[in-house]
Structure formats: structure tokens, C-alpha cells
Short mmCIF file of C-alpha atoms and ligand atoms in Angstrom, two decimals:
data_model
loop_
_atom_site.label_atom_id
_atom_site.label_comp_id
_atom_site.label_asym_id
_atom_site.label_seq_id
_atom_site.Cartn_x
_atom_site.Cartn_y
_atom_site.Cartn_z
CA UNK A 26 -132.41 197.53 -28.33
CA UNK A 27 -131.41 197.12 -24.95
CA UNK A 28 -135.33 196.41 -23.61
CA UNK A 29 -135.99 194.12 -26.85
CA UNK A 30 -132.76 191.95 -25.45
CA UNK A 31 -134.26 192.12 -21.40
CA UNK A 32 -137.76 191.76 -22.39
CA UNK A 33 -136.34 188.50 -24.73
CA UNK A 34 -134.57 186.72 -21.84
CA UNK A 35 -131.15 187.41 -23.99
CA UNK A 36 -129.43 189.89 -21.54
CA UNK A 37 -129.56 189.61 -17.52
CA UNK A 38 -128.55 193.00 -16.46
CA UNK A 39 -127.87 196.84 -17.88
CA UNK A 40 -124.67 197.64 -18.87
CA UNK A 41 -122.50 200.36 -17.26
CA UNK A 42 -123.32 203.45 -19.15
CA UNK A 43 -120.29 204.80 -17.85
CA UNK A 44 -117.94 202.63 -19.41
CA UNK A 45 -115.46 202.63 -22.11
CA UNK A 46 -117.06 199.57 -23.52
CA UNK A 47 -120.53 200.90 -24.05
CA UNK A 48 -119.32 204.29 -25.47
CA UNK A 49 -117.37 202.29 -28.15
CA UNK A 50 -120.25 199.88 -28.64
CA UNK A 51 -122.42 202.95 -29.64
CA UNK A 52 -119.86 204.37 -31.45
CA UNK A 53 -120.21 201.16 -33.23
CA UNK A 54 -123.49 201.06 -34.07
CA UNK A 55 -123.50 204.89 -35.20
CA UNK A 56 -120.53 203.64 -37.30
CA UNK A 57 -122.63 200.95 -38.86
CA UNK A 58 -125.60 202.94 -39.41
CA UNK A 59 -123.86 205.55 -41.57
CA UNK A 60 -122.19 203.18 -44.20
CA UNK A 61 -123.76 203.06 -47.31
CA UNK A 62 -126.24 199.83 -48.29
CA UNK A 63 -123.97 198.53 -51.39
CA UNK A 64 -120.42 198.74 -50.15
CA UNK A 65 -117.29 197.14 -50.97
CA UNK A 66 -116.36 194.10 -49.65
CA UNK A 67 -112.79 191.93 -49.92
CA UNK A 68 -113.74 188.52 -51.86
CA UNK A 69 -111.55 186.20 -50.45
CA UNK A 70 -113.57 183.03 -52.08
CA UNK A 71 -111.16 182.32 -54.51
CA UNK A 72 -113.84 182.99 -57.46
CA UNK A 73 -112.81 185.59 -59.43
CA UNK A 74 -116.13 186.68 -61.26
CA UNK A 75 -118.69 186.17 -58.22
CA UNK A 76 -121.81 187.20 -59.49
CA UNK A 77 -122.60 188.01 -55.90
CA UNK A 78 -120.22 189.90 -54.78
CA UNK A 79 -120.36 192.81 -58.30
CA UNK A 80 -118.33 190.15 -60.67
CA UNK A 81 -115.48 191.98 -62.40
CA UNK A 82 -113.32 194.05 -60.76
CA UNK A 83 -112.89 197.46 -63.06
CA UNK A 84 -109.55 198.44 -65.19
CA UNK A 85 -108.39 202.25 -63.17
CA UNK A 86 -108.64 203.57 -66.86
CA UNK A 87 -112.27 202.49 -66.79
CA UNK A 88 -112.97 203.60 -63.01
CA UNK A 89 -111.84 207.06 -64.16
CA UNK A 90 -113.31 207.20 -67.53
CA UNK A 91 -116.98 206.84 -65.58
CA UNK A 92 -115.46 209.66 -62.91
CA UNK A 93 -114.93 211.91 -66.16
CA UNK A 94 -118.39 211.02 -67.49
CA UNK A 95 -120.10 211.15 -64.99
CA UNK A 96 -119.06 214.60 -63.52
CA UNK A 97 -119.38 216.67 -66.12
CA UNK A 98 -121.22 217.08 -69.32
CA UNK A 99 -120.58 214.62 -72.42
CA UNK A 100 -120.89 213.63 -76.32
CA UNK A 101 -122.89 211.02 -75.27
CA UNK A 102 -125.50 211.57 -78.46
CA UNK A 103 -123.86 214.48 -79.79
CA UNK A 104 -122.00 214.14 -83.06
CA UNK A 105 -118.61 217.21 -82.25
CA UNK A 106 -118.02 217.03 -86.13
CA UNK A 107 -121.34 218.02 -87.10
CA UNK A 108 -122.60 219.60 -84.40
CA UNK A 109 -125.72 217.40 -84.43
CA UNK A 110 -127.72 214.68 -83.02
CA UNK A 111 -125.20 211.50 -82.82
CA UNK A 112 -125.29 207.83 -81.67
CA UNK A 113 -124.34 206.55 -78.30
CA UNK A 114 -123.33 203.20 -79.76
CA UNK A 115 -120.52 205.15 -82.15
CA UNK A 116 -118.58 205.29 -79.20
CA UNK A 117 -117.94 201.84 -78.66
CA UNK A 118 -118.80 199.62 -81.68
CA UNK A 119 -116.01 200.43 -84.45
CA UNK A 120 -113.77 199.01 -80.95
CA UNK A 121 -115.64 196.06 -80.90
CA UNK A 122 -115.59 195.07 -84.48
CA UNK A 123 -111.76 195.79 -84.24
CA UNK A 124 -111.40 193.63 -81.72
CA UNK A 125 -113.69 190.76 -82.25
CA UNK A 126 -114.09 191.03 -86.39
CA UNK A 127 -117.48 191.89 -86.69
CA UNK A 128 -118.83 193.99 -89.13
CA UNK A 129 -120.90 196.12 -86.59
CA UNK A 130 -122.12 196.22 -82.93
CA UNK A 131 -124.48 197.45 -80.48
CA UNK A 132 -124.34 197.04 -76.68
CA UNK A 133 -127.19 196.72 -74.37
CA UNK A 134 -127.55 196.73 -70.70
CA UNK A 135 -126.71 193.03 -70.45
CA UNK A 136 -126.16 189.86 -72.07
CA UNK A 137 -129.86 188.62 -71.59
CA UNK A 138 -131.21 191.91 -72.82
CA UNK A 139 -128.66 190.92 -75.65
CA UNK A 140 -129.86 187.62 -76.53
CA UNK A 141 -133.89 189.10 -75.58
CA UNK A 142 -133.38 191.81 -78.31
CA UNK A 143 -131.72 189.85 -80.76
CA UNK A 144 -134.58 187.23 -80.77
CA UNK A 145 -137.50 189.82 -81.00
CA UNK A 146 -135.96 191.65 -84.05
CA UNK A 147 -135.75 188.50 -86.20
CA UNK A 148 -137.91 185.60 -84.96
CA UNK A 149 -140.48 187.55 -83.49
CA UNK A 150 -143.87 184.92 -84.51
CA UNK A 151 -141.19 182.48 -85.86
CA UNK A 152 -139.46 179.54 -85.10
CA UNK A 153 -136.21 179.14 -83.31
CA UNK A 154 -134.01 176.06 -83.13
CA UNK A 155 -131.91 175.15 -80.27
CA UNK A 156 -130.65 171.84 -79.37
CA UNK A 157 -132.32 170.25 -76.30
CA UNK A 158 -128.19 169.79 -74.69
CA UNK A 159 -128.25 173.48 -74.87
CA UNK A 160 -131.58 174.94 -73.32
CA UNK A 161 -129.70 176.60 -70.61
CA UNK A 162 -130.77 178.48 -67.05
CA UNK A 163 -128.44 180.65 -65.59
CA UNK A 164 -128.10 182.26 -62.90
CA UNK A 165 -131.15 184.73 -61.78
CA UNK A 166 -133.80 181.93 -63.46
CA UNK A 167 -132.70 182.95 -66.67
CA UNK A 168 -133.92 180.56 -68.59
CA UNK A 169 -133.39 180.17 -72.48
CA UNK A 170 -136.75 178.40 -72.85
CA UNK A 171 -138.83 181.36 -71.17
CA UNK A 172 -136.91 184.00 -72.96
CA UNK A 173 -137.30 182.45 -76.32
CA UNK A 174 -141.16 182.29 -75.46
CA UNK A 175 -141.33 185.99 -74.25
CA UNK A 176 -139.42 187.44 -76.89
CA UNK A 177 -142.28 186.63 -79.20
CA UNK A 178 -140.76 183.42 -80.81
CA UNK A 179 -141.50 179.65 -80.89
CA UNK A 180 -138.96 177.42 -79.69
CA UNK A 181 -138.39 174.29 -81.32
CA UNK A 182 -136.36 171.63 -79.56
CA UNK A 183 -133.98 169.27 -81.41
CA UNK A 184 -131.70 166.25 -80.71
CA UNK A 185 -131.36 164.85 -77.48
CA UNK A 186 -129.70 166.11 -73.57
CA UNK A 187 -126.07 164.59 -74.43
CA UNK A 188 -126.24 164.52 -78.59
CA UNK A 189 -127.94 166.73 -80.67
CA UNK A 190 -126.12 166.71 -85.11
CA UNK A 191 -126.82 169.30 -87.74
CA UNK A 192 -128.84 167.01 -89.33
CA UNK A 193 -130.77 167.33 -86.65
CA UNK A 194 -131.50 170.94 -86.90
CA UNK A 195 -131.67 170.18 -90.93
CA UNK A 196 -134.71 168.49 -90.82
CA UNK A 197 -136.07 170.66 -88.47
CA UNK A 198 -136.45 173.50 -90.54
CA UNK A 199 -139.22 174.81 -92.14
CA UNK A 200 -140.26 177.66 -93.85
CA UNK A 201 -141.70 179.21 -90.42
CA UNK A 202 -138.02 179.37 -89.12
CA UNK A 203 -136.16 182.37 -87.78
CA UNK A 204 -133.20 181.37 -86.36
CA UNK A 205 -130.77 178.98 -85.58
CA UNK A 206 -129.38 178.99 -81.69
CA UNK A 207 -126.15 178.16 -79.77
CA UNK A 208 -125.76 178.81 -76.18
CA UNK A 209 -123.07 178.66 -74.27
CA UNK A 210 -123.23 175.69 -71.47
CA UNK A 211 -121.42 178.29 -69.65
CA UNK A 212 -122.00 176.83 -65.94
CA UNK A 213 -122.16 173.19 -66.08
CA UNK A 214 -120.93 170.52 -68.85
CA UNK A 215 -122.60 167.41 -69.94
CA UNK A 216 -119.67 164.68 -70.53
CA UNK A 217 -119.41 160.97 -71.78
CA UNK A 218 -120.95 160.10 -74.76
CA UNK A 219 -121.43 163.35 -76.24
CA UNK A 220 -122.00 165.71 -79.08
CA UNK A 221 -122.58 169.16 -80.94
CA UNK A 222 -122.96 170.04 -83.82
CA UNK A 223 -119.87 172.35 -85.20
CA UNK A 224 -120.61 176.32 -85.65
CA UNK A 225 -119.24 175.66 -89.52
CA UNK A 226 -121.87 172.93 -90.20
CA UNK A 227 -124.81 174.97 -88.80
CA UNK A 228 -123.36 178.13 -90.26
CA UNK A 229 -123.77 176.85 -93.58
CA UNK A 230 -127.32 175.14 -92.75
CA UNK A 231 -128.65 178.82 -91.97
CA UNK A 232 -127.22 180.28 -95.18
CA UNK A 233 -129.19 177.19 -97.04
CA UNK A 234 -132.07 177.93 -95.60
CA UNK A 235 -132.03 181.57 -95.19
CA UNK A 236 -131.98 181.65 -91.73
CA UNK A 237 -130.09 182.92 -89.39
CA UNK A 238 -127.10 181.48 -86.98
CA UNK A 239 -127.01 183.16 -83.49
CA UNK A 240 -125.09 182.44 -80.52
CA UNK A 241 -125.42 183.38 -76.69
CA UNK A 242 -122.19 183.55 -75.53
CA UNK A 243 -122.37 184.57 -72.02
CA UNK A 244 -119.05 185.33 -71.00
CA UNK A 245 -117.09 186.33 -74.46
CA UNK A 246 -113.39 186.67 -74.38
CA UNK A 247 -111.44 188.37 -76.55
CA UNK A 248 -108.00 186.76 -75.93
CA UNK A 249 -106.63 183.50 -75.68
CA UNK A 250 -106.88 182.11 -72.38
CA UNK A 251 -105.30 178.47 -73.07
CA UNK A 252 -101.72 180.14 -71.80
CA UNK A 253 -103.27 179.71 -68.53
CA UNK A 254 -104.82 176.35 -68.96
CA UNK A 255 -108.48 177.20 -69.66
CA UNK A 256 -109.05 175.89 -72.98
CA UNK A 257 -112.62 175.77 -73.08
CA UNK A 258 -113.89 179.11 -73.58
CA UNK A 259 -114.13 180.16 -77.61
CA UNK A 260 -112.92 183.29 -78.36
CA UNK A 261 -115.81 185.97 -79.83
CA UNK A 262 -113.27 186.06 -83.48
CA UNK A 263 -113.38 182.74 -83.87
CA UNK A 264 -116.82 182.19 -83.71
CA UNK A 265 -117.59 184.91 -85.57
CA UNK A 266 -114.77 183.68 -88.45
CA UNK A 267 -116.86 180.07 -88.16
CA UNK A 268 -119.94 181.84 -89.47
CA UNK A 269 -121.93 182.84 -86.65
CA UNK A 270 -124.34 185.43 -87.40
CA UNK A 271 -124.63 187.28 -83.98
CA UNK A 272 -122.53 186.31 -80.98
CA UNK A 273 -123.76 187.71 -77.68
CA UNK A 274 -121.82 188.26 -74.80
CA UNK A 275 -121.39 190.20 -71.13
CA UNK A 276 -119.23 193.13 -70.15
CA UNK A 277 -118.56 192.05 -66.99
CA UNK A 278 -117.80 188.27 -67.13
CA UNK A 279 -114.18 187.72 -68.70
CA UNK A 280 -113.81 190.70 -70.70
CA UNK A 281 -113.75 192.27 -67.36
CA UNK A 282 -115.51 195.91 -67.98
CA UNK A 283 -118.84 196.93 -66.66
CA UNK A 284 -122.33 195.14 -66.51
CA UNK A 285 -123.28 195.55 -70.32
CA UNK A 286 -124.56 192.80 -73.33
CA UNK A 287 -122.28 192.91 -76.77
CA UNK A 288 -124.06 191.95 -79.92
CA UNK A 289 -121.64 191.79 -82.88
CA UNK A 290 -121.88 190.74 -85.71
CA UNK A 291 -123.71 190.96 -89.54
CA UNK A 292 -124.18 194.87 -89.91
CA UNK A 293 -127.60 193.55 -91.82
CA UNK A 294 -128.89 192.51 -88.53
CA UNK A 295 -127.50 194.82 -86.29
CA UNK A 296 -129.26 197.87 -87.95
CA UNK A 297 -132.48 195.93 -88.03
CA UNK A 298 -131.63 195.46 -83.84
CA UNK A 299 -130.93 198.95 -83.47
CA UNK A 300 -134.23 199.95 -85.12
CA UNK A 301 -136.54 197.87 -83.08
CA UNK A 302 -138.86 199.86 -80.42
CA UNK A 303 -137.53 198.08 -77.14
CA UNK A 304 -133.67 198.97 -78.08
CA UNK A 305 -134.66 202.10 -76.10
CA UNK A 306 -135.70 200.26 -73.08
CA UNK A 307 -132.71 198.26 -72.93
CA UNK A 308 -130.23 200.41 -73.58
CA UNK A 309 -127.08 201.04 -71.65
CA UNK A 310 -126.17 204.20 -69.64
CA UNK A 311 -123.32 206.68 -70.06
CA UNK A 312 -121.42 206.05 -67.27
CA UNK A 313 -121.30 201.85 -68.20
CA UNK A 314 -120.46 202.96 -71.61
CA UNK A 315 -117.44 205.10 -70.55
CA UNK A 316 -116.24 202.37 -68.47
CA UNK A 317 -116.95 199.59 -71.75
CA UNK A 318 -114.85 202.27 -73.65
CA UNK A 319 -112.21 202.30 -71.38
CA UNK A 320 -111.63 198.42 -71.05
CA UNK A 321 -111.97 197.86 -74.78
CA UNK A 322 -108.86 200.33 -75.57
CA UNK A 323 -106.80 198.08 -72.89
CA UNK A 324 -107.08 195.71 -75.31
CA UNK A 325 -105.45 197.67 -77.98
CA UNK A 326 -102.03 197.24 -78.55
CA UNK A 327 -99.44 198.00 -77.49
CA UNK A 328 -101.36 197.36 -73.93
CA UNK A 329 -101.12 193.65 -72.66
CA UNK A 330 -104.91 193.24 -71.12
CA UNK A 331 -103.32 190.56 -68.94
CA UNK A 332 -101.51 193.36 -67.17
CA UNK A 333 -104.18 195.93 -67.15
CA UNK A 334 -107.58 194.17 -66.67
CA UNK A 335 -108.00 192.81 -63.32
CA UNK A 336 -110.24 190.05 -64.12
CA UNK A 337 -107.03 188.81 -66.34
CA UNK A 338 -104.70 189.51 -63.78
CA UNK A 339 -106.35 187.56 -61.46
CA UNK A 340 -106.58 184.45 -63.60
CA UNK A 341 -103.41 185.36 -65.02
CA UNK A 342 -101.15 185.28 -62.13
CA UNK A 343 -98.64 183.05 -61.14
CA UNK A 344 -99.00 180.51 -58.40
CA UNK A 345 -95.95 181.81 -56.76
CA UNK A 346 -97.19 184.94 -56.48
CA UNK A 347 -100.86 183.78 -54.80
CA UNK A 348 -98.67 181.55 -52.60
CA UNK A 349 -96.43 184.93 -51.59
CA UNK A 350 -99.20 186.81 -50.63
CA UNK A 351 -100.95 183.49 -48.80
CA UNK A 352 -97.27 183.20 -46.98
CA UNK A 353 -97.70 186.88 -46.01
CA UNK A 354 -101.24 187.11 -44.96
CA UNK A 355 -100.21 183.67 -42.51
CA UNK A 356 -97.20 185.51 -41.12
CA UNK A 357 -99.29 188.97 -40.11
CA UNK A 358 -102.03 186.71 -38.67
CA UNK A 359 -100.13 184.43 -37.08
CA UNK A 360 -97.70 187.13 -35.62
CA UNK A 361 -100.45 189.54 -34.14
CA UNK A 362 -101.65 185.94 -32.53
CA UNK A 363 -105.11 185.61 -34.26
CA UNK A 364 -106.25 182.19 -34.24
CA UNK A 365 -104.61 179.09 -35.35
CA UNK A 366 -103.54 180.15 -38.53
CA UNK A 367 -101.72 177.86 -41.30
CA UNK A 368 -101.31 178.16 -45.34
CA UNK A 369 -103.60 175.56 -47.47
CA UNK A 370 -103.53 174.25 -50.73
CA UNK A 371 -106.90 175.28 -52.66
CA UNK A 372 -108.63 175.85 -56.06
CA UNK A 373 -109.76 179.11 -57.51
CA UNK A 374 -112.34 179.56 -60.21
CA UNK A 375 -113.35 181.97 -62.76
CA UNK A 376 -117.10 182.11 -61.96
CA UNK A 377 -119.19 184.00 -63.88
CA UNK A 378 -120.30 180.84 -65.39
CA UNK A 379 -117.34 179.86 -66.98
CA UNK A 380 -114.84 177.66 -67.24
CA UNK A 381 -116.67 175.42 -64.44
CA UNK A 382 -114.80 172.64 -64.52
CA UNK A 383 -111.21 174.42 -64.64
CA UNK A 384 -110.21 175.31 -61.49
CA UNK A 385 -106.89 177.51 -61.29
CA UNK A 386 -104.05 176.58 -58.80
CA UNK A 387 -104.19 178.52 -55.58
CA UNK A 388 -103.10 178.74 -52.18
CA UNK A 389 -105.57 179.90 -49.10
CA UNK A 390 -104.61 181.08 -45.61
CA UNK A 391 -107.02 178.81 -43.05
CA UNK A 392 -108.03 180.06 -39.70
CA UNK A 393 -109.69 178.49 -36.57
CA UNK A 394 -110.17 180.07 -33.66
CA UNK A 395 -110.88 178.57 -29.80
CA UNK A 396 -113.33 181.28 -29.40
CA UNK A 397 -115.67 180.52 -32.17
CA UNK A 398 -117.13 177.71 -34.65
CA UNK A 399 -116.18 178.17 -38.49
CA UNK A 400 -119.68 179.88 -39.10
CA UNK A 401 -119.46 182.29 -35.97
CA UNK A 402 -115.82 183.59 -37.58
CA UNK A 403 -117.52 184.06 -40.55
CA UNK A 404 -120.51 185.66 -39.84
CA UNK A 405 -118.50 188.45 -37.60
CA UNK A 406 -115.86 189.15 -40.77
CA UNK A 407 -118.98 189.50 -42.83
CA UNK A 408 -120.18 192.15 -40.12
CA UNK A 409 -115.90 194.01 -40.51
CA UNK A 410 -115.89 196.87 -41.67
CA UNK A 411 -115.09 196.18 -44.93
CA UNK A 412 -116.78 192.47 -44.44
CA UNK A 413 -114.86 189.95 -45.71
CA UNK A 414 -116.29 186.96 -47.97
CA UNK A 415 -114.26 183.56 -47.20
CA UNK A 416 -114.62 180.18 -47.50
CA UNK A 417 -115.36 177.73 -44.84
CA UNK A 418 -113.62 174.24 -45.04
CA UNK A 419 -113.53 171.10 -42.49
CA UNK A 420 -114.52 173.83 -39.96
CA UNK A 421 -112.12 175.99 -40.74
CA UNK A 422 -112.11 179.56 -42.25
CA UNK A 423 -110.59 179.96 -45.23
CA UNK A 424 -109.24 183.36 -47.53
CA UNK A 425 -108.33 182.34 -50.49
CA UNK A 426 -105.28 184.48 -51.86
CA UNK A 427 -106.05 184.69 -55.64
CA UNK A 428 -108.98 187.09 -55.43
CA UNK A 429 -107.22 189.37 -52.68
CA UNK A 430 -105.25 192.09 -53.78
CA UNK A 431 -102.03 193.20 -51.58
CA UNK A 432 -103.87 196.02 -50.64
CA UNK A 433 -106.41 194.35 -48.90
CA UNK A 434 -104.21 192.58 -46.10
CA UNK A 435 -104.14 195.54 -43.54
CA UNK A 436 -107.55 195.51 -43.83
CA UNK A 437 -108.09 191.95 -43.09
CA UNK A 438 -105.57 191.95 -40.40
CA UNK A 439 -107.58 195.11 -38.64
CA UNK A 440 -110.92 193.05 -38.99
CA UNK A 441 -109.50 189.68 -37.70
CA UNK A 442 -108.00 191.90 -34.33
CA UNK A 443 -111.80 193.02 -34.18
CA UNK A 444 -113.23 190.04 -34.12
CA UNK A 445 -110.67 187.61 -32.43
CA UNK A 446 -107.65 190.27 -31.12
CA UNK A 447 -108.22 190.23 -26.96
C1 PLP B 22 -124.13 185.00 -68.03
C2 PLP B 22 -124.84 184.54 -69.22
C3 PLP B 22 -125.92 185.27 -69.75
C4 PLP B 22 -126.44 186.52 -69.09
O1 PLP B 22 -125.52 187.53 -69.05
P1 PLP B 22 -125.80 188.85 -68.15
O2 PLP B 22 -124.77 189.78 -68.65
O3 PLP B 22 -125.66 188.40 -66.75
O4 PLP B 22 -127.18 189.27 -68.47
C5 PLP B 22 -126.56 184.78 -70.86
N1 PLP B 22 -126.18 183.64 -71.44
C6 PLP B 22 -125.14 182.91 -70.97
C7 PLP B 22 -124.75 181.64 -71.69
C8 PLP B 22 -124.44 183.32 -69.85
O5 PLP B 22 -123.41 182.61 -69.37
#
């Protein structure tokens, strides 16, 4: 390394080998090369479901659920009552149909395996209707078209970008149609002069016509979130009490378990899902169901998910306790003299494509430094060991305080000393 940076013009001289400062750099080095590839890292970007940085956060009941499963043997298809062959999905779908309403449920590995298996067992060579407002790509080039169109089915567009009725949809069907489709506009939102059709209107459409009404939820919540001023995201009952067929939705957006897809819905169509060929190839492993378990039951009374799920508890918590921890973060900083350090206003999200227009209240701690440009400070945190993930602001460096957790300020202190201490 030391040749590459001569040969390159970078470095003038050889370093002391003898010196303090080269042992430790080595040290260094060795230190980096021994850490592990996918590592944890301290979010301080104020989103709260960053699909980058391993979205939610998992419940302790679920972290230890997968320890249990995972280090030892299991019932994972093996009926105790009987003594024979059972299911994998019993484990978890009488919880979701307690919690959401359903009649039945099967989980997948994610949400777009969700909304890929749902199309292929009922539209497969058919048509599916989806309002042109609501032909969605998320993240990953997930795109609704495409999937529709590999799943086997034929998408047919209706309405227009900002208003698509159910009359529209009405006189689109035919007798070569499957299904009738909502998505979720999860990450962005088309506003003005506006509109969708309602979930009752359509619901009764599909039971006209014999078809059926499916929705891709993307991030499904099971509890009210309007206490914390995010009214826009339905809740999984109510659209399944508004006549949706099949709602999909992920494990690891809001409900804030592991990386898993949730079907639920008509027990009809869920058996007919769970007896297509590719269920197989999609399905989800032992250790993600343990941990799906786990965060279902914490929404069980008499737990309060809002205190046990830390995707909730991040949303849910106050602004006075965000700005205590911002207040606290300032004062270590400040006090160990690390940069020009002061407390900012600034606005989390929930990410995960939701809610993108409702930011949350939050407070950030923003750092400069005479040594080194906003993008310099940031780039070496990223390199701490753990990195840190900010924000960078007006050329500042900002943490934002709502995605760190209390136990991650000695940890940022130790990496700021690294990087800026003398
Ligand atoms: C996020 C999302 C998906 C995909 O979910 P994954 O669990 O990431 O596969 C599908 N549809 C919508 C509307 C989404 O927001």
C-alpha cells in the first residue's frame, strides 16, 4: 500500500516504522480487515425505515425468538399434536387473521413476492385492472407494470395519472378479467385535482363481475397511527372490512418485524396461493418466521406495540424526548471540544415508502469542523467503527436524534474523538 501511494505521487517519504503512529495505523487496518462485510451501523438520518441501512429495527422478543430458532432444532413443519408432517404457515397466520380480520394468511419472503404470487395464482393468462394513477415503481425497479407482465397476466390500464372512477374500471371489464388492483402510492402522492375510486365501490364491482379485488399494500399497519399525526396510511382491518379481497403487505416496513410479504385475506384464495408450484420458491425461512411470530404477539394485548416495537417507538416518541437526547449528544460533543457543535431544528420521516409527505418533528445535533468540509466529516464517520450515517446540511453535518437510541451516544462520541479529537 505504501509503494502504490510512492509510485502514485500521493506520499513523499516512508514513514517511521518505529513509531507509535504506524503501529496503531496497522493495528488499524488489521482492525478493519477483520470486521464482518454487513455490520451494524448508527442511522442518524432521521428516517426511521431506511431501506438502506436494514429498515426496521427488531422487537428483543423477536431478536431472541430467531436466537432460539435458530440454535437449536424446531417445529418448523412438524405438527407436536400429531406427531406428523405440519405447516410452517400455522405458526403465524391464525395471528394475523386475529390481528388484521382476515379469514386466513400466508407469508412469503417479501411484499413483491406477495403481490408476484398472488397475481400468478388467479390472473395467470388474464386480465388485470389497475388505474393508470396507481402503476407504481418502488424502490429496487420494482415496477407494478413489469410484475403484472411476468407473473403471467395482462395488464389493462384505466382512467387517467390524477383521476381514475369505478366506472372506469366498470367498463373495463370483460369476461377475460382476473382481477381488480389497488396499490399503495406508498412513496410519492399525486395532489390537486384528484381522484380514486373508493375500496367499497370497487369491492362491490369485483363481486358483480366475479372478479377479484386485490390490494398491494406495501407497508401495512396494524394500529392507528393518526395519534401521532400520520393520517394517511390505512390500516390492513379496514381495508379488509371495505371488501378487499387480498391485502398485501411487508414485515419490515411499519409493522416493524423482519423482511417478510403478508397476504391475508379470503381463505378461498389463500389455499388456491398456497397450492401454486412457486409458493415453494418464495417462501420464507425459519429464522424470519420466528422473528414475524415474535412481533405479531407484541401486538396482543395487554402489550402496547408503541412501547415494544421499535419502529413505533421511534415514530411514537415525544419531541421532548428527541430534543433531550439532541441537548445531550450537543453537551458531550461540545464538552470533549469536537467541532463547532450546536442543536438544530429538523424533520424525521418514516421511510420505507410511507407516509412521504408527513414528516415527524425532530431535533438534530449539527457539526462543522475547521479541519474538514461537510463531506470529508462524513465520509471518515462512515469509515468509525461502528460508521455512522448522518445528514449533511448548508455544509454542515448533521445526526438527527429520532433514529438514535441513548445507547448509541458513547459510541458516536468515541468516533467523533477519532476523527476530529487532537
Ligand atoms: C415496499 C412496497 C412493496 C415491496 O415490499 P418488499 O417487502 O420490499 O418486497 C410493494 N408494494 C408497495 C406499494 C410497497 O410500498
Amino acid at each position: 500500500s505504501l509503494r502504490v501511494d510512492i509510485q502514485s505521487g500521493e506520499r513523499k517519504s516512508l514513514p517511521d516504522f518505529k513509531s507509535e503512529a504506524f503501529a496503531a495505523s496497522l493495528a488499524r487496518l488489521i482492525r478493519a480487515r477483520r470486521q464482518p462485510n454487513l455490520r451494524n451501523v448508527i442511522n442518524a438520518t432521521g428516517i426511521i425505515i431506511h431501506t438502506n441501512l436494514g429498515r426496521a429495527r427488531l422487537a428483543p422478543e423477536a431478536l431472541a425468538a430467531m436466537q432460539a430458532v435458530g440454535g437449536g432444532y424446531s417445529n418448523l413443519e412438524f405438527d407436536l399434536d400429531s406427531g406428523k408432517r405440519g405447516s410452517r404457515y400455522a405458526h403465524v397466520d391464525s395471528l394475523i387473521c386475529d390481528l388484521t380480520g382476515a379469514e386466513a394468511a400466508i407469508v412469503v419472503n417479501n411484499c413483491a413476492a406477495a403481490v408476484l404470487l398472488s397475481l400468478m395464482a388467479t390472473a395467470q393468462g388474464r386480465k388485470v385492472i389497475v388505474s393508470r394513477g396507481e402503476l407504481i415503481e418502488i424502490g429496487g425497479a420494482f415496477r407494478l407494470p413489469d410484475v403484472i407482465q411476468q407473473s403471467g397476466a395482462i395488464l389493462k390500464e384505466v382512467g387517467a395519472t390524477n383521476k381514475t372512477r369505478a366506472s372506469d374500471f366498470e367498463q373495463a371489464i370483460d369476461d377475460e378479467t382476473a382481477v381488480l388492483l389497488k396499490s399503495h402510492t406508498s412513496n410519492f402522492r399525486i395532489i390537486g385535482f384528484t381522484h380514486a375510486p373508493r375500496r367499497e365501490d370497487l369491492a362491490s364491482l369485483a363481486c358483480k363481475s366475479n372478479t377479484i379485488l386485490m390490494e398491494d399494500l406495501g407497508s401495512g399497519v396494524l394500529v392507528d397511527l393518526s395519534g401521532y399525526g400520520l393520517t394517511d396510511e390505512p390500516i390492513v382491518s379496514d381495508i379488509l372490512k371495505a371488501g378487499v379481497d387480498l391485502v398485501m403487505f411487508s414485515g419490515d416496513k411499519l409493522l416493524g418485524g423482519p423482511q417478510a410479504g403478508i397476504i391475508a385475506g379470503r381463505a378461498d384464495l389463500v389455499s388456491r396461493l398456497k397450492s401454486h408450484p412457486l409458493c415453494r420458491a418464495l417462501r420464507l425461512d425459519k429464522l424470519s418466521l420466528a422473528a414475524l411470530e415474535a412481533t405479531l404477539r407484541l401486538y396482543q394485548e395487554p402489550n402496547d406495540p408503541f412501547q415494544r416495537i421499535p419502529v413505533l417507538q421511534a415514530l411514537a416518541q415525544s419531541v421532548e424526548a428527541v430534543h433531550a437526547r439532541a441537548v445531550r449528544l450537543t453537551n458531550e460533543l461540545t464538552g470533549a471540544g469536537l467541532g463547532d457543535v450546536m442543536l438544530a431544528q429538523s424533520t424525521a420521516y418514516v421511510g420505507g415508502g410511507a407516509l412521504p409527505q408527513q414528516g415527524l418533528e425532530s431535533r438534530a445535533v449539527s457539526v462543522s469542523s475547521p479541519y474538514f468540509t461537510a463531506d470529508a466529516l462524513a465520509a471518515a464517520l462512515r469509515a468509525a467503527v461502528p460508521p455512522i450515517v448522518g445528514l449533511i446540511r448548508d455544509d454542515r453535518f448533521l445526526l438527527d436524534a429520532r433514529t438514535i437510541s441513548d445507547e448509541d451516544i458513547p459510541a458516536i462520541i468515541e468516533a467523533f474523538r477519532s476523527v476530529c479529537g487532537p
